[in-house]
Coordinates of C-alpha atoms in Angstrom, one line a residue:
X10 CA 36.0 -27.0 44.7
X11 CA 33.2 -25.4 42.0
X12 CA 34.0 -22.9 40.3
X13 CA 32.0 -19.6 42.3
X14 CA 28.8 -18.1 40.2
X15 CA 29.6 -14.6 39.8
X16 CA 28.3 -11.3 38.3
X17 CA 30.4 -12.4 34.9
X18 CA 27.9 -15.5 35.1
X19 CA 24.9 -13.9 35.8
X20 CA 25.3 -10.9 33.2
X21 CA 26.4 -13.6 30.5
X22 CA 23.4 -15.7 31.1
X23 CA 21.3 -12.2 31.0
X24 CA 22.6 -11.5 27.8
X25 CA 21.4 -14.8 26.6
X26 CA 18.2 -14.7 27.8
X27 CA 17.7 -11.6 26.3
X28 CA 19.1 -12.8 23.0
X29 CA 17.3 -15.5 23.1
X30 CA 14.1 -13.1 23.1
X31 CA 15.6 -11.0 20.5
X32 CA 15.5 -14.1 18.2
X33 CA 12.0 -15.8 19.4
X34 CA 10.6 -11.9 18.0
X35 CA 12.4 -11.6 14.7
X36 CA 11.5 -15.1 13.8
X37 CA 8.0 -14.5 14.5
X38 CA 8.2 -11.4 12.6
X39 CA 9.3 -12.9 9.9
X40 CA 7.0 -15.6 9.7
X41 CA 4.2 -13.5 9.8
X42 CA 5.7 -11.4 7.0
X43 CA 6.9 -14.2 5.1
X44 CA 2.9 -16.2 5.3
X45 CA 1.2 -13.0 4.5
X46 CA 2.6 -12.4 1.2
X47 CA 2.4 -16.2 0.2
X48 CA -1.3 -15.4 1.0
X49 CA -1.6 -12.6 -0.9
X50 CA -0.2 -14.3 -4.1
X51 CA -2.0 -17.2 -3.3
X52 CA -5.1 -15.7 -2.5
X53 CA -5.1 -12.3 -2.6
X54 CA -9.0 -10.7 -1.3
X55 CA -11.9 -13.5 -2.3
X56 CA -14.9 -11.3 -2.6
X57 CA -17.1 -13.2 -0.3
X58 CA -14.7 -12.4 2.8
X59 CA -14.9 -10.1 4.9
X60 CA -12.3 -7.5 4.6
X61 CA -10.6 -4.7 7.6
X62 CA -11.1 -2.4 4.9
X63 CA -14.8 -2.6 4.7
X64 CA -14.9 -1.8 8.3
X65 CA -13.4 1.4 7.6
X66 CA -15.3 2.4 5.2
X67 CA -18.4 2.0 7.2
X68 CA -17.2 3.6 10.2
X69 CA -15.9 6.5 7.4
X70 CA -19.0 6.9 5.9
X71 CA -21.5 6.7 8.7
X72 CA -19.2 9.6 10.7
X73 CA -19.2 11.3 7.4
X74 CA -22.7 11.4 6.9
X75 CA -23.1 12.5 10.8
X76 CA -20.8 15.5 10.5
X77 CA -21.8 16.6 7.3
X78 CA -25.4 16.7 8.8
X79 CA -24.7 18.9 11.9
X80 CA -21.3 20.9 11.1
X81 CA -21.8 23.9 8.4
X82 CA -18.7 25.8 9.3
X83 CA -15.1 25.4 7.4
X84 CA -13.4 25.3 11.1
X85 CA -15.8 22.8 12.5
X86 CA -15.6 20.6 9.6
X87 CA -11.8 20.8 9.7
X88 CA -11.8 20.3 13.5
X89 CA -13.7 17.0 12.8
X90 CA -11.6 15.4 10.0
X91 CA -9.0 16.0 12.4
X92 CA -11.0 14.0 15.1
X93 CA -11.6 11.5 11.7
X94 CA -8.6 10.9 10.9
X95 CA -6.5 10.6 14.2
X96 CA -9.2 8.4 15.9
X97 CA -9.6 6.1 13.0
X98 CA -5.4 5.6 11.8
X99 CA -5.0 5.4 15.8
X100 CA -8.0 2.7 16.3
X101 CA -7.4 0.7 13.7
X102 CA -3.9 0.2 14.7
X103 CA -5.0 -0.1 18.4
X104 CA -7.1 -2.9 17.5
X105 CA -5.0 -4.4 15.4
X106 CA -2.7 -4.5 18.0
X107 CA -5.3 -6.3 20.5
X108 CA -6.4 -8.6 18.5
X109 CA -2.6 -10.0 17.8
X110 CA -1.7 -9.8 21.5
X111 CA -4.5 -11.8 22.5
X112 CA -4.8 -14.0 19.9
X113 CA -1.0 -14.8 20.8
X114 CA -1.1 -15.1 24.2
X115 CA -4.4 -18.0 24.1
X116 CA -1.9 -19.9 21.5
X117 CA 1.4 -18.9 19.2
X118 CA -0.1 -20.3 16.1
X119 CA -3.2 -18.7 16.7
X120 CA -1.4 -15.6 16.8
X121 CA 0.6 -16.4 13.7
X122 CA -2.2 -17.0 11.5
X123 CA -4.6 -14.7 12.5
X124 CA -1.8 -12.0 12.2
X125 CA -0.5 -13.1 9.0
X126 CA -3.9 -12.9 7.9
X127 CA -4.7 -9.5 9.0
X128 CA -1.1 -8.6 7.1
X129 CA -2.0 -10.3 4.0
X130 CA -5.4 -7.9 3.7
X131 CA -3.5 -5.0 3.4
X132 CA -1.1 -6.3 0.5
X133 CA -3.3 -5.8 -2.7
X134 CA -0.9 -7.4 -5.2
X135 CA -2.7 -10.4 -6.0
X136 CA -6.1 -8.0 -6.5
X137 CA -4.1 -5.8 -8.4
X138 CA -2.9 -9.0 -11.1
X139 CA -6.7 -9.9 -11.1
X140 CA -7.8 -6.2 -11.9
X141 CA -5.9 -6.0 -14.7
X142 CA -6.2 -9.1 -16.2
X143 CA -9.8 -8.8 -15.3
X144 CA -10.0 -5.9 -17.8
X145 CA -7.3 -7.5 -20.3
X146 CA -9.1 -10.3 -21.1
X147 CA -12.4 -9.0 -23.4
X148 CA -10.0 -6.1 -24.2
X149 CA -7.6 -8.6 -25.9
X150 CA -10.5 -10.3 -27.4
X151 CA -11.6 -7.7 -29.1
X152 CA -14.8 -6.9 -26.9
X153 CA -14.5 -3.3 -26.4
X154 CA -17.6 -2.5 -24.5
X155 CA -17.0 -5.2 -21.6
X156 CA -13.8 -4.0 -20.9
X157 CA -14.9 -0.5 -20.6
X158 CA -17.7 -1.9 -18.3
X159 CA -15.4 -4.0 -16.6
X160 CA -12.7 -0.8 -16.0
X161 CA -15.8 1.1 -14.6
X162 CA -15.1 -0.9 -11.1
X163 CA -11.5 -0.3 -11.1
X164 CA -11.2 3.5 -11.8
X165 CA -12.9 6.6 -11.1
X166 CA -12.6 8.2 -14.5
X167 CA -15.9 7.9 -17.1
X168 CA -15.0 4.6 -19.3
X169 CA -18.2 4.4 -21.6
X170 CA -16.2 6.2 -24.6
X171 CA -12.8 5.0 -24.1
X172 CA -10.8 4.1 -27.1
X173 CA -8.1 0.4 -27.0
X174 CA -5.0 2.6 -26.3
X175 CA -6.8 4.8 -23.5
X176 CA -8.3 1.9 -21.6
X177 CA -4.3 0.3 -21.7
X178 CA -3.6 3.8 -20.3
X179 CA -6.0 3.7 -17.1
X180 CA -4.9 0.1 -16.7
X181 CA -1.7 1.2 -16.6
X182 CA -2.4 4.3 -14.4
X183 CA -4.1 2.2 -11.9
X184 CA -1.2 -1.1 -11.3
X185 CA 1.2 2.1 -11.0
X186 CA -0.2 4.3 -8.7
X187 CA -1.7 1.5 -6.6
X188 CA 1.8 0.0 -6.5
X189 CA 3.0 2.3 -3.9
X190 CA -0.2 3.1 -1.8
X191 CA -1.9 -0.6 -2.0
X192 CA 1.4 -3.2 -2.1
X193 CA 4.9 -1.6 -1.1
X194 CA 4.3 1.0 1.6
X195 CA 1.8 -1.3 3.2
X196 CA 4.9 -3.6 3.4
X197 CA 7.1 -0.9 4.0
X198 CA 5.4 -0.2 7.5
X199 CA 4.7 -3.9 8.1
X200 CA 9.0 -4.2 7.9
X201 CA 9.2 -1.2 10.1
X202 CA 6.7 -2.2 12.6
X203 CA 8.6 -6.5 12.8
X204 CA 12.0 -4.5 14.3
X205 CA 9.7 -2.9 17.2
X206 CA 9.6 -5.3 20.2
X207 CA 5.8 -5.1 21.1
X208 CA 4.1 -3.9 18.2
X209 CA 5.0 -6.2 14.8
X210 CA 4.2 -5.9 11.7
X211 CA 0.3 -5.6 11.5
X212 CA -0.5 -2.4 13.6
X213 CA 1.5 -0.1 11.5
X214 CA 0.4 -1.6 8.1
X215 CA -3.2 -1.9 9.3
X216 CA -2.3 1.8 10.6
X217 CA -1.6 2.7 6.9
X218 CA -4.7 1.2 5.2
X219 CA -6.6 2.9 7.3
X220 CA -4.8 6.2 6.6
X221 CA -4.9 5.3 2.6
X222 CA -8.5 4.3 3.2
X223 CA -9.5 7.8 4.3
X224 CA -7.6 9.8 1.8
X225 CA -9.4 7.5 -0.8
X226 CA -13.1 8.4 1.0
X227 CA -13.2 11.4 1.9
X228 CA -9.3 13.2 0.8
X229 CA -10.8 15.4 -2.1
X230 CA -10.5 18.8 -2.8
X231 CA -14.3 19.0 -3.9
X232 CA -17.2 19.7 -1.7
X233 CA -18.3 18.2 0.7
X234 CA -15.1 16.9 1.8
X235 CA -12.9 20.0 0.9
X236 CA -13.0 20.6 4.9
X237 CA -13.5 17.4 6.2
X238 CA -11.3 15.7 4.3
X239 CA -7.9 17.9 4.3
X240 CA -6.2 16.1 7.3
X241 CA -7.2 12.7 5.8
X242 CA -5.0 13.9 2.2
X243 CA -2.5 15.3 4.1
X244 CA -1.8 12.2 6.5
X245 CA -1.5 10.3 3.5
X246 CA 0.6 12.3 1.5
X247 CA 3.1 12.5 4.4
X248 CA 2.6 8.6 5.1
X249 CA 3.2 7.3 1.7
X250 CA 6.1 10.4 0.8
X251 CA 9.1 7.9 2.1
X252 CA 8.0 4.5 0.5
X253 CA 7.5 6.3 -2.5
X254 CA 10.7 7.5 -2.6
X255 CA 11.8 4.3 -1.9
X256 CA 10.1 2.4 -4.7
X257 CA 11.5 4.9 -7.4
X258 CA 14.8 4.1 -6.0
X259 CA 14.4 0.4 -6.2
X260 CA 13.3 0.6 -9.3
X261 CA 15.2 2.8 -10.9
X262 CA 18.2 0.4 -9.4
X263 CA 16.1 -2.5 -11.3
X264 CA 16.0 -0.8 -14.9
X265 CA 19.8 -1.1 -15.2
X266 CA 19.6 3.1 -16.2
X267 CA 19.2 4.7 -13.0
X268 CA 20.4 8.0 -13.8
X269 CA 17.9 8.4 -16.9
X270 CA 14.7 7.0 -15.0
X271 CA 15.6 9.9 -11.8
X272 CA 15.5 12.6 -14.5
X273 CA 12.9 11.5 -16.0
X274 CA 11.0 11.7 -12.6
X275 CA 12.7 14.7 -11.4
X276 CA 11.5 16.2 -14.6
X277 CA 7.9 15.2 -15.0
X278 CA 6.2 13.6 -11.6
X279 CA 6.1 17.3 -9.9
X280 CA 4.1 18.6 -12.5
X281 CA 1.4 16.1 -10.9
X282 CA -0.6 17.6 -7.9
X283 CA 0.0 14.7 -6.3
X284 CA 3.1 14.4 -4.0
X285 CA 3.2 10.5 -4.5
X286 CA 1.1 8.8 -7.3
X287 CA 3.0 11.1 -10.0
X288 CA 6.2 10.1 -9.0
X289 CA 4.8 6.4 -8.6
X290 CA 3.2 6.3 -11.9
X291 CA 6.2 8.2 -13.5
X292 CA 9.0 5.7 -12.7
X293 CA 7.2 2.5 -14.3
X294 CA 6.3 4.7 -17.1
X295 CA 10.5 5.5 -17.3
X296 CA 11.7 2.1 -17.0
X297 CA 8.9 0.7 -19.7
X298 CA 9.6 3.4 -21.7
X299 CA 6.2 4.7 -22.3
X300 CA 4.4 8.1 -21.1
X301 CA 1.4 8.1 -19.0
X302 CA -1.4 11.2 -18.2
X303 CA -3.4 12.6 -20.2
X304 CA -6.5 14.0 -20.9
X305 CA -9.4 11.9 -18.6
X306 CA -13.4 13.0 -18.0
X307 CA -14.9 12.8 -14.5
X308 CA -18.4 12.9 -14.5
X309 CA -18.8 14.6 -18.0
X310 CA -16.1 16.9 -16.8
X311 CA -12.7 16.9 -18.9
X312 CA -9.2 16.7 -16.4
X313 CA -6.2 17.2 -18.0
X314 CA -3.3 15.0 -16.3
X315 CA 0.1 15.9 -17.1
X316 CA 2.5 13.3 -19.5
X317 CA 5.0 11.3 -17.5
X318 CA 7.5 10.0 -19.2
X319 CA 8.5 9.5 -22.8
X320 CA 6.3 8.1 -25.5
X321 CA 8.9 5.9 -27.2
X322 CA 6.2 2.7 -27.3
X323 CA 2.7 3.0 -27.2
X324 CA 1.3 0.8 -24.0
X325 CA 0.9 -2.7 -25.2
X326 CA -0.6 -5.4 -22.8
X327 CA 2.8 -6.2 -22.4
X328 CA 3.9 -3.7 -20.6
X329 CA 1.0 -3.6 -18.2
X330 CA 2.0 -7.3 -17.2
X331 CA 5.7 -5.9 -17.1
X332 CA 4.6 -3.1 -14.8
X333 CA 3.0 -6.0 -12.2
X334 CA 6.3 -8.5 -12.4
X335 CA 8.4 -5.1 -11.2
X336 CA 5.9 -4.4 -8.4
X337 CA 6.3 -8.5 -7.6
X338 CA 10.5 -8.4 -8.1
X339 CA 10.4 -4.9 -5.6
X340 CA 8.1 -6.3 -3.2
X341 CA 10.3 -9.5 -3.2
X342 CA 13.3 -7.5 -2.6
X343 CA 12.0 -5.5 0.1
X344 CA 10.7 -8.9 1.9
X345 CA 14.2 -10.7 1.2
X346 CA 16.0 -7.7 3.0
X347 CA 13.6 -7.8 5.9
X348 CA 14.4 -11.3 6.2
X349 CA 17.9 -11.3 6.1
X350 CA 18.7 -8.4 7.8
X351 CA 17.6 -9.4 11.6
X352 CA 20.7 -12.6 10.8
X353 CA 22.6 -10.1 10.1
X354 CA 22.9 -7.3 12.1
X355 CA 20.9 -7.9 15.5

């Protein structure tokens, strides 16, 4: 006699099956995770390649340049930086999305590099390292004016009378504040995005850049983006609030003094307008044990920036590199836990 196939049988092998694709999806995930930040490091953004980026800033500056054309009122102009932002977050990640799908379906390594590719454009640690050693270089050297010329593509402040100590300071500023908004929350919604059956990792983070990419366009409070360009801010603020949060935590965890680096930034990052780079810049500034902010010109006009943390070392090259190998050891962290934690709890 054989044994008779029951319910038990079929619901077991049921459970499999879906196990089974419960695996197949967090390996992949993980794989495209795991290639895009060896790419990054590897590679980071060659200049001569084409980058997602640039296709939002066309699209961004073209609709811009439309609206600003045939829109006068405050309403309008807030109506259509509504219609900005929503359609271009929503595209990108829509086409993101179509892109992966078909690109997995014709062949599963197809999909795996092209997504891991796509995933690796919107970490910018490797572009960060370069920018700052880009600068570092002449500075350390002794060549003054081509390091101010050379800071001049990385920052938006005016360079062309910047003293040693104040060009380590916008070096500085910039790895800190790009930390957050160009490497970790990037990877922050590429994790959350590899434990949604159907989407993955590269819709959300591509999501994100385009979110970050708008706030960085057109999210100013001056005219003509004042209207336009509210939403844009807003969105980004909101986006970027939670792996911020995260970062100083992780951080803070890292210094081996957590409790003095949170007062630190509970003291000083809300004195910045900004809900997320203050806090950003402030927790580096804490753990290295230097202060940040200042007094910086835009455009012939002087904008004071409040001090984050406490002077006890002036900003030495060293600390600047220091500042990069924490953004590395977080972002490895965060990767490691996305990696591990699919074996271990689904």
């Amino acid at each position: 006699m054989f044994p008779k196939i029951g319910k038990g049988y079929r619901s077991n092998q049921q459970n499999g099956a879906r196990q089974e694709v419960r695996d197949v999806i967090a390996h992949y995930s993980q794989l495209v995770l795991l290639l895009a930040a060896l790419l990054d490091y590897l590679i980071g953004d060659p200049w001569n390649w084409w980058h997602p980026v640039q296709g939002m800033g066309w699209g961004i500056a073209q609709y811009t340049r439309l609206v600003c054309k045939q829109l006068q009122s405050p309403l309008a102009l807030k109506l259509a930086g509504i219609g900005l932002a929503v359609g271009l977050i929503v595209g990108s990640g829509l086409i993101a999305w179509t892109i992966a799908t078909l690109t997995k379906r014709i062949h599963p390594f197809l999909g795996l590099a092209v997504e891991s590719m796509l995933l690796a454009s919107c970490f910018a640690g490797r572009s960060l390292r370069d920018a700052a050693n880009d600068v570092l270089a002449p500075l350390q050297s002794g060549n003054l004016a081509e390091a101010r010329a050379r800071l001049s593509r990385y920052v938006g402040r005016d360079t062309e009378n910047l003293t040693e100590p104040e060009i380590l300071r916008a070096v500085l500023e910039t790895v800190t504040e790009n930390a957050t908004d160009a490497v970790m929350a990037p990877l922050f919604y590429a994790i959350v995005g590899s434990f949604i059956p159907g989407v993955g990792s590269v819709p959300l983070a591509i999501a994100y850049k385009a979110a970050s990419t708008l706030d960085s366009m057109v999210g100013y409070r001056e005219a003509p983006y004042t209207d336009l360009g509210w939403f844009s801010a807003k969105t980004d603020d909101v986006l970027t609030w939670l792996p911020c949060r995260l970062v100083v935590v992780t951080l803070a965890l890292l210094s081996g003094k957590p409790v003095a680096v949170w007062q630190i930034c509970q003291r000083d990052a809300p004195q910045d307008p900004s809900p997320n780079s203050g806090w950003s810049e402030c927790v580096y500034a804490a753990v290295l044990g230097v202060q940040v902010g200042g007094l910086n010109y835009y455009r012939g006009v002087a904008k004071p920036k409040p001090l984050l943390g406490e002077a006890r070392q002036a900003i030495a090259p060293t600390h600047i590199h220091q500042a990069l190998n924490l953004t590395r050891i977080c972002f490895l962290l965060w990767l490691a836990a996305a990696l591990i934690i699919p074996h271990t709890f689904l």
